[in-house]
Structures are given as structure tokens and as C-alpha cells.
Amino acid sequence: MIIDRLENADRYNPLHPGFAAAFEALREIDFESVPDGTQEIDGDRLTMNVIRSQAKRMEDVWLEVHRRYIDIQYLISGEEQFGWQLADDCEMPMGEYNADKDTIKYEDIPEGWFPLLPGAFAIFFPEDAHAPMLGEGPINKVVLKVAMDW
């Protein structure tokens, strides 16, 4: 997991060949003109999901793990907290891995909770179980999905 602000994003480009395109998209896209939902940026290698929603209560969030994609979650506005735990330490699956949605959910309690402030992003690799959208009030964010096999 990495947490940082968008102005520092280029330092992470060497970690994955798709990161440069992902961060360029975050800098260039006018999110006010993009509808909610998933949009392709570079086929299935890089997609963007715009989320404008109310934050969730603690009892309504769960840990999720992705195997084929890295999440880059960027907060546009609102106040969000997310939970984190190593995926290998998760012990309470809420079902089987869903290959179509590239997700498996867990009921485990995260090891820690972290704030994500507007203008900041969090990168979640396949080894990072994460519980997003915790907070109060509206959250406007973008989740970029970067294919592991770029």
C-alpha cells in the first residue's frame, strides 16, 4: 500500500509500467464532465470508475482483495477512511473469489485505519486487503484499475 498526494505520483511510475498512464489520466481528466461508473482508458489494461456516493458506516464496509488489478484510489472531495490488512492474513472470506469482478471479500477486522484526503491517492496491490468508503457524508472519488499483466 502507498498513500501520497497526486503531485508526488511520478515517483511511483517505476513500480509498474501502467502507472504513468494512470497518473496522467488523473491529472488530465475533467471529472465534472465524466459520468459515474466505469470507463475504459486503455482497454481492460486501465479502467476508471467514478464514484459519487455517500460514505458507509463501519458495519457496512468489508475488506476486499484483487488479484488481476492494482487499485489506485484518488479522492476528489469528501472525507474517507479505509482499512488495511495483508491479504495473506485474512481468514474470514465472505464467499469465493469472483473472477469476473476480480474480487474476494473478507469479514476480518482491518489491522489499521487511514484517512484519505482530497488530492491524495492510495495504491493497493494484490497483497493489500482494503476496506474503502468509510466515513460520513458524500465522497467523490476515482478508482483506477491497472492490470497486473500490463
Coordinates of N, CA and C in Angstrom, one line a residue:
M1 N 0.9 -1.2 0.0 CA 0.0 0.0 0.0 C 0.9 1.2 0.0
I2 N 0.4 2.2 -0.7 CA 1.1 3.5 -0.8 C 0.1 4.6 -0.7
I3 N 0.3 5.6 0.1 CA -0.5 6.8 0.3 C 0.3 8.0 0.0
D4 N -0.2 8.8 -0.9 CA 0.6 10.1 -1.3 C -0.4 11.0 -1.9
R5 N 0.2 12.2 -2.3 CA -0.6 13.2 -3.0 C -0.2 13.1 -4.5
L6 N -1.2 13.6 -5.3 CA -1.0 13.5 -6.8 C 0.2 14.2 -7.3
E7 N 0.6 15.3 -6.6 CA 1.8 16.0 -7.1 C 3.1 15.1 -7.0
N8 N 3.1 14.1 -6.2 CA 4.2 13.2 -6.0 C 4.1 11.9 -6.8
A9 N 3.1 11.7 -7.6 CA 2.8 10.4 -8.2 C 3.9 9.9 -9.1
D10 N 4.6 10.8 -9.8 CA 5.6 10.3 -10.8 C 6.7 9.5 -10.1
R11 N 6.9 9.7 -8.8 CA 8.0 8.9 -8.2 C 7.6 7.4 -8.2
Y12 N 6.4 7.1 -8.4 CA 5.9 5.7 -8.3 C 5.9 5.0 -9.7
N13 N 6.1 5.8 -10.8 CA 6.0 5.2 -12.1 C 6.9 4.0 -12.3
P14 N 8.1 4.0 -11.8 CA 9.0 2.8 -12.0 C 8.5 1.5 -11.4
L15 N 7.5 1.6 -10.5 CA 7.0 0.4 -9.9 C 6.1 -0.5 -10.8
H16 N 5.5 0.1 -11.8 CA 4.6 -0.6 -12.7 C 4.5 0.1 -14.1
P17 N 4.6 -0.6 -15.2 CA 4.5 0.1 -16.5 C 3.2 0.8 -16.8
G18 N 2.2 0.6 -16.1 CA 0.9 1.2 -16.3 C 0.7 2.5 -15.4
F19 N 1.6 2.7 -14.4 CA 1.3 3.8 -13.5 C 1.4 5.2 -14.2
A20 N 2.3 5.3 -15.1 CA 2.5 6.7 -15.8 C 1.2 7.0 -16.5
A21 N 0.6 6.1 -17.2 CA -0.7 6.4 -17.9 C -1.8 6.6 -16.9
A22 N -1.8 5.9 -15.8 CA -2.9 6.1 -14.8 C -2.8 7.5 -14.1
F23 N -1.6 7.9 -13.8 CA -1.4 9.2 -13.1 C -1.7 10.3 -14.1
E24 N -1.3 10.1 -15.4 CA -1.6 11.1 -16.4 C -3.1 11.3 -16.5
A25 N -3.8 10.2 -16.5 CA -5.3 10.3 -16.6 C -5.9 11.0 -15.4
L26 N -5.4 10.8 -14.2 CA -5.8 11.5 -13.1 C -5.6 13.0 -13.2
R27 N -4.5 13.4 -13.8 CA -4.2 14.8 -14.0 C -5.0 15.5 -15.1
E28 N -5.3 14.7 -16.1 CA -5.9 15.4 -17.3 C -7.4 15.3 -17.4
I29 N -8.0 14.3 -16.8 CA -9.5 14.1 -16.9 C -10.3 15.1 -16.1
D30 N -11.3 15.7 -16.8 CA -12.2 16.6 -16.1 C -13.3 15.8 -15.5
F31 N -13.2 15.5 -14.2 CA -14.1 14.6 -13.5 C -15.5 15.1 -13.4
E32 N -15.7 16.5 -13.5 CA -17.0 17.0 -13.5 C -17.8 16.6 -14.7
S33 N -17.1 16.4 -15.8 CA -17.8 16.0 -17.1 C -17.9 14.5 -17.3
V34 N -17.3 13.7 -16.5 CA -17.3 12.3 -16.6 C -18.4 11.7 -15.8
P35 N -19.3 10.8 -16.4 CA -20.4 10.3 -15.6 C -19.9 9.2 -14.6
D36 N -20.7 9.0 -13.6 CA -20.5 7.9 -12.7 C -20.3 6.6 -13.4
G37 N -19.6 5.7 -12.9 CA -19.4 4.4 -13.4 C -18.1 4.1 -14.0
T38 N -18.0 3.0 -14.7 CA -16.7 2.5 -15.2 C -16.5 3.0 -16.7
Q39 N -15.3 3.5 -17.0 CA -14.9 4.0 -18.3 C -13.6 3.3 -18.7
E40 N -13.4 2.9 -19.9 CA -12.1 2.4 -20.3 C -11.2 3.5 -20.7
I41 N -10.0 3.4 -20.3 CA -8.9 4.4 -20.7 C -8.0 3.7 -21.7
D42 N -7.6 2.5 -21.4 CA -6.7 1.7 -22.3 C -7.2 0.3 -22.3
G43 N -8.4 0.1 -22.9 CA -9.0 -1.3 -22.9 C -9.1 -1.8 -21.5
D44 N -8.9 -3.1 -21.3 CA -9.0 -3.6 -20.0 C -7.7 -3.5 -19.2
R45 N -6.7 -2.9 -19.8 CA -5.4 -2.7 -19.0 C -5.6 -1.6 -18.0
L46 N -6.4 -0.6 -18.3 CA -6.5 0.6 -17.5 C -8.0 1.1 -17.6
T47 N -8.7 1.0 -16.5 CA -10.1 1.5 -16.4 C -10.2 2.5 -15.3
M48 N -11.3 3.2 -15.4 CA -11.6 4.3 -14.4 C -13.0 4.1 -13.9
N49 N -13.2 4.1 -12.6 CA -14.6 4.0 -12.0 C -14.8 5.3 -11.2
V50 N -15.7 6.2 -11.7 CA -16.0 7.4 -11.0 C -17.1 7.1 -10.0
I51 N -16.9 7.4 -8.7 CA -17.9 7.1 -7.7 C -18.3 8.4 -7.0
R52 N -19.5 8.7 -7.0 CA -20.1 9.8 -6.2 C -21.2 9.2 -5.3
S53 N -20.9 9.0 -4.1 CA -21.7 8.3 -3.2 C -21.6 8.7 -1.8
Q54 N -22.5 8.3 -0.9 CA -22.4 8.6 0.5 C -21.4 7.6 1.1
A55 N -20.7 8.1 2.1 CA -19.8 7.2 2.8 C -20.6 6.1 3.5
K56 N -19.9 5.1 3.9 CA -20.5 4.0 4.6 C -20.2 3.9 6.1
R57 N -21.1 3.3 6.8 CA -20.8 3.1 8.2 C -19.9 1.9 8.4
M58 N -19.2 1.8 9.6 CA -18.3 0.8 9.9 C -18.9 -0.6 9.6
E59 N -20.1 -0.8 10.0 CA -20.7 -2.2 9.8 C -21.1 -2.5 8.4
D60 N -20.9 -1.5 7.5 CA -21.3 -1.7 6.1 C -20.0 -1.8 5.2
V61 N -18.8 -1.8 5.7 CA -17.6 -2.0 4.9 C -17.0 -3.3 5.2
W62 N -16.2 -3.8 4.3 CA -15.5 -5.1 4.4 C -14.2 -4.9 3.6
L63 N -13.3 -5.9 4.0 CA -12.0 -5.9 3.2 C -12.2 -6.6 1.9
E64 N -11.6 -6.1 0.9 CA -11.6 -6.7 -0.4 C -10.2 -6.8 -1.0
V65 N -10.0 -7.8 -1.8 CA -8.7 -8.2 -2.4 C -8.9 -8.4 -3.9
H66 N -8.0 -7.9 -4.7 CA -8.0 -8.1 -6.1 C -6.8 -8.8 -6.5
R67 N -6.9 -9.7 -7.5 CA -5.7 -10.5 -7.9 C -5.2 -10.0 -9.2
R68 N -6.0 -9.6 -10.2 CA -5.5 -9.2 -11.5 C -5.3 -7.7 -11.7
Y69 N -5.8 -6.9 -10.7 CA -5.6 -5.5 -10.9 C -5.1 -4.8 -9.6
I70 N -4.4 -3.7 -9.8 CA -3.9 -2.8 -8.8 C -4.9 -1.7 -8.7
D71 N -5.4 -1.3 -7.5 CA -6.3 -0.2 -7.4 C -5.5 1.1 -7.1
I72 N -5.8 2.1 -7.8 CA -5.3 3.5 -7.4 C -6.6 4.2 -7.1
Q73 N -6.8 4.5 -5.8 CA -8.0 5.2 -5.4 C -7.6 6.7 -5.1
Y74 N -8.3 7.6 -5.8 CA -8.0 9.0 -5.7 C -9.2 9.7 -5.2
L75 N -9.1 10.5 -4.1 CA -10.2 11.2 -3.5 C -10.3 12.6 -4.1
I76 N -11.4 12.9 -4.7 CA -11.7 14.2 -5.3 C -12.2 15.2 -4.2
S77 N -13.2 14.7 -3.5 CA -13.7 15.5 -2.4 C -14.4 14.6 -1.4
G78 N -14.6 15.1 -0.2 CA -15.2 14.4 0.9 C -14.1 14.0 1.9
E79 N -14.5 13.2 2.8 CA -13.6 12.6 3.8 C -13.8 11.1 3.9
E80 N -12.7 10.4 3.6 CA -12.8 8.9 3.5 C -11.7 8.3 4.4
Q81 N -12.1 7.2 5.0 CA -11.1 6.4 5.7 C -11.2 5.0 5.1
F82 N -10.1 4.3 5.1 CA -10.1 3.0 4.6 C -9.3 2.1 5.6
G83 N -9.7 0.9 5.6 CA -9.0 -0.1 6.4 C -8.0 -0.9 5.6
W84 N -6.9 -1.4 6.2 CA -5.9 -2.2 5.5 C -5.5 -3.3 6.4
Q85 N -5.1 -4.4 5.6 CA -4.5 -5.6 6.3 C -3.8 -6.4 5.1
L86 N -2.8 -7.1 5.5 CA -2.2 -8.0 4.5 C -3.2 -9.1 4.0
A87 N -3.3 -9.3 2.8 CA -4.3 -10.2 2.2 C -4.0 -11.6 2.8
D88 N -2.8 -12.0 2.9 CA -2.5 -13.3 3.4 C -2.9 -13.6 4.9
D89 N -3.2 -12.5 5.6 CA -3.7 -12.6 7.0 C -5.2 -12.6 7.1
C90 N -5.9 -12.5 6.0 CA -7.3 -12.6 6.0 C -7.8 -14.0 6.2
E91 N -8.7 -14.2 7.1 CA -9.1 -15.6 7.4 C -10.6 -15.8 7.3
M92 N -11.4 -14.8 7.1 CA -12.9 -14.9 7.1 C -13.5 -14.5 5.7
P93 N -13.4 -15.3 4.7 CA -13.9 -14.9 3.4 C -15.5 -14.9 3.4
M94 N -16.0 -14.0 2.7 CA -17.5 -13.8 2.6 C -18.0 -14.5 1.3
G95 N -17.3 -15.5 0.8 CA -17.6 -16.3 -0.4 C -16.4 -16.6 -1.1
E96 N -16.5 -17.0 -2.3 CA -15.4 -17.4 -3.2 C -14.9 -16.2 -4.0
Y97 N -13.7 -16.3 -4.5 CA -13.2 -15.2 -5.4 C -14.1 -15.1 -6.7
N98 N -14.5 -13.9 -7.0 CA -15.3 -13.7 -8.2 C -14.3 -13.2 -9.3
A99 N -14.0 -14.1 -10.3 CA -13.1 -13.7 -11.3 C -13.6 -12.6 -12.2
D100 N -14.9 -12.6 -12.5 CA -15.5 -11.5 -13.3 C -15.3 -10.1 -12.7
K101 N -15.5 -10.0 -11.4 CA -15.3 -8.7 -10.7 C -13.9 -8.6 -10.1
D102 N -13.1 -9.6 -10.2 CA -11.7 -9.6 -9.7 C -11.7 -9.2 -8.2
T103 N -12.5 -9.9 -7.4 CA -12.6 -9.5 -6.0 C -13.0 -10.7 -5.1
I104 N -12.5 -10.7 -4.0 CA -12.9 -11.6 -2.9 C -13.1 -10.7 -1.7
K105 N -14.1 -10.9 -0.9 CA -14.4 -10.0 0.2 C -14.2 -10.8 1.5
Y106 N -13.8 -10.1 2.5 CA -13.5 -10.7 3.8 C -14.2 -9.9 5.0
E107 N -14.6 -10.6 6.0 CA -15.2 -10.0 7.2 C -14.2 -9.7 8.2
D108 N -12.9 -10.0 8.0 CA -11.8 -9.7 9.0 C -11.9 -8.2 9.4
I109 N -11.4 -7.9 10.6 CA -11.3 -6.5 11.0 C -9.9 -6.0 10.6
P110 N -9.8 -4.9 9.9 CA -8.5 -4.4 9.4 C -7.6 -4.2 10.5
E111 N -6.3 -4.3 10.2 CA -5.2 -4.0 11.2 C -5.1 -2.5 11.5
G112 N -5.5 -1.7 10.6 CA -5.4 -0.3 10.8 C -6.3 0.5 9.9
W113 N -6.6 1.7 10.3 CA -7.5 2.6 9.5 C -6.7 3.9 9.2
F114 N -6.9 4.4 7.9 CA -6.1 5.5 7.5 C -7.0 6.5 6.8
P115 N -6.7 7.8 6.9 CA -7.5 8.8 6.2 C -7.0 8.9 4.8
L116 N -7.9 9.2 3.9 CA -7.5 9.6 2.5 C -8.2 11.0 2.3
L117 N -7.3 12.0 2.1 CA -7.8 13.4 2.0 C -7.9 13.8 0.5
P118 N -8.7 14.8 0.2 CA -8.8 15.2 -1.2 C -7.5 15.6 -1.8
G119 N -7.2 15.1 -3.0 CA -6.0 15.3 -3.7 C -5.0 14.2 -3.4
A120 N -5.3 13.3 -2.6 CA -4.4 12.2 -2.3 C -4.9 10.9 -2.9
F121 N -4.0 9.9 -3.1 CA -4.4 8.6 -3.6 C -3.8 7.6 -2.7
A122 N -4.4 6.4 -2.9 CA -3.8 5.2 -2.2 C -3.7 4.1 -3.3
I123 N -2.6 3.4 -3.3 CA -2.3 2.3 -4.2 C -2.4 1.0 -3.4
F124 N -3.3 0.2 -3.9 CA -3.5 -1.1 -3.3 C -3.1 -2.2 -4.3
F125 N -2.1 -3.0 -3.9 CA -1.6 -4.1 -4.7 C -2.3 -5.3 -4.3
P126 N -2.2 -6.4 -5.1 CA -2.9 -7.7 -4.7 C -2.7 -8.2 -3.3
E127 N -1.6 -7.8 -2.7 CA -1.3 -8.3 -1.4 C -2.0 -7.4 -0.3
D128 N -2.6 -6.3 -0.7 CA -3.3 -5.4 0.2 C -4.8 -5.6 0.2
A129 N -5.3 -6.1 1.4 CA -6.7 -6.1 1.6 C -7.1 -4.8 2.1
H130 N -8.2 -4.2 1.5 CA -8.5 -2.8 1.8 C -10.0 -2.7 2.0
A131 N -10.5 -1.8 2.9 CA -11.9 -1.6 3.1 C -12.1 -0.1 2.9
P132 N -12.6 0.3 1.7 CA -12.8 1.7 1.3 C -14.2 2.2 1.7
M133 N -14.3 3.5 1.6 CA -15.6 4.3 1.7 C -16.1 4.5 3.1
L134 N -15.3 4.3 4.1 CA -15.8 4.6 5.5 C -15.7 6.1 5.7
G135 N -16.8 6.6 6.3 CA -16.8 8.0 6.7 C -18.2 8.5 6.9
E136 N -18.4 9.8 6.8 CA -19.7 10.4 6.9 C -19.8 11.4 5.7
G137 N -21.0 11.5 5.1 CA -21.2 12.5 4.1 C -20.8 12.0 2.7
P138 N -20.9 12.9 1.7 CA -20.6 12.5 0.4 C -19.1 12.3 0.1
I139 N -18.8 11.3 -0.7 CA -17.5 11.0 -1.2 C -17.5 11.0 -2.7
N140 N -16.6 11.8 -3.3 CA -16.4 11.8 -4.7 C -15.0 11.3 -5.0
K141 N -14.9 10.2 -5.7 CA -13.5 9.6 -5.9 C -13.5 8.9 -7.2
V142 N -12.3 8.5 -7.6 CA -12.0 7.8 -8.8 C -11.1 6.6 -8.4
V143 N -11.5 5.4 -8.9 CA -10.7 4.2 -8.7 C -10.2 3.8 -10.1
L144 N -8.9 3.8 -10.2 CA -8.3 3.3 -11.4 C -7.9 1.9 -11.2
K145 N -8.2 1.0 -12.2 CA -7.8 -0.4 -12.2 C -6.7 -0.5 -13.2
V146 N -5.5 -0.9 -12.7 CA -4.3 -1.1 -13.5 C -4.0 -2.6 -13.6
A147 N -4.0 -3.1 -14.8 CA -3.8 -4.6 -14.9 C -2.4 -5.0 -14.5
M148 N -2.3 -6.0 -13.7 CA -1.0 -6.6 -13.3 C -0.2 -7.0 -14.5
D149 N -0.8 -7.6 -15.5 CA -0.1 -8.1 -16.6 C 0.0 -7.1 -17.8
W150 N 0.3 -5.9 -17.5 CA 0.3 -4.8 -18.4 C 1.1 -5.2 -19.6

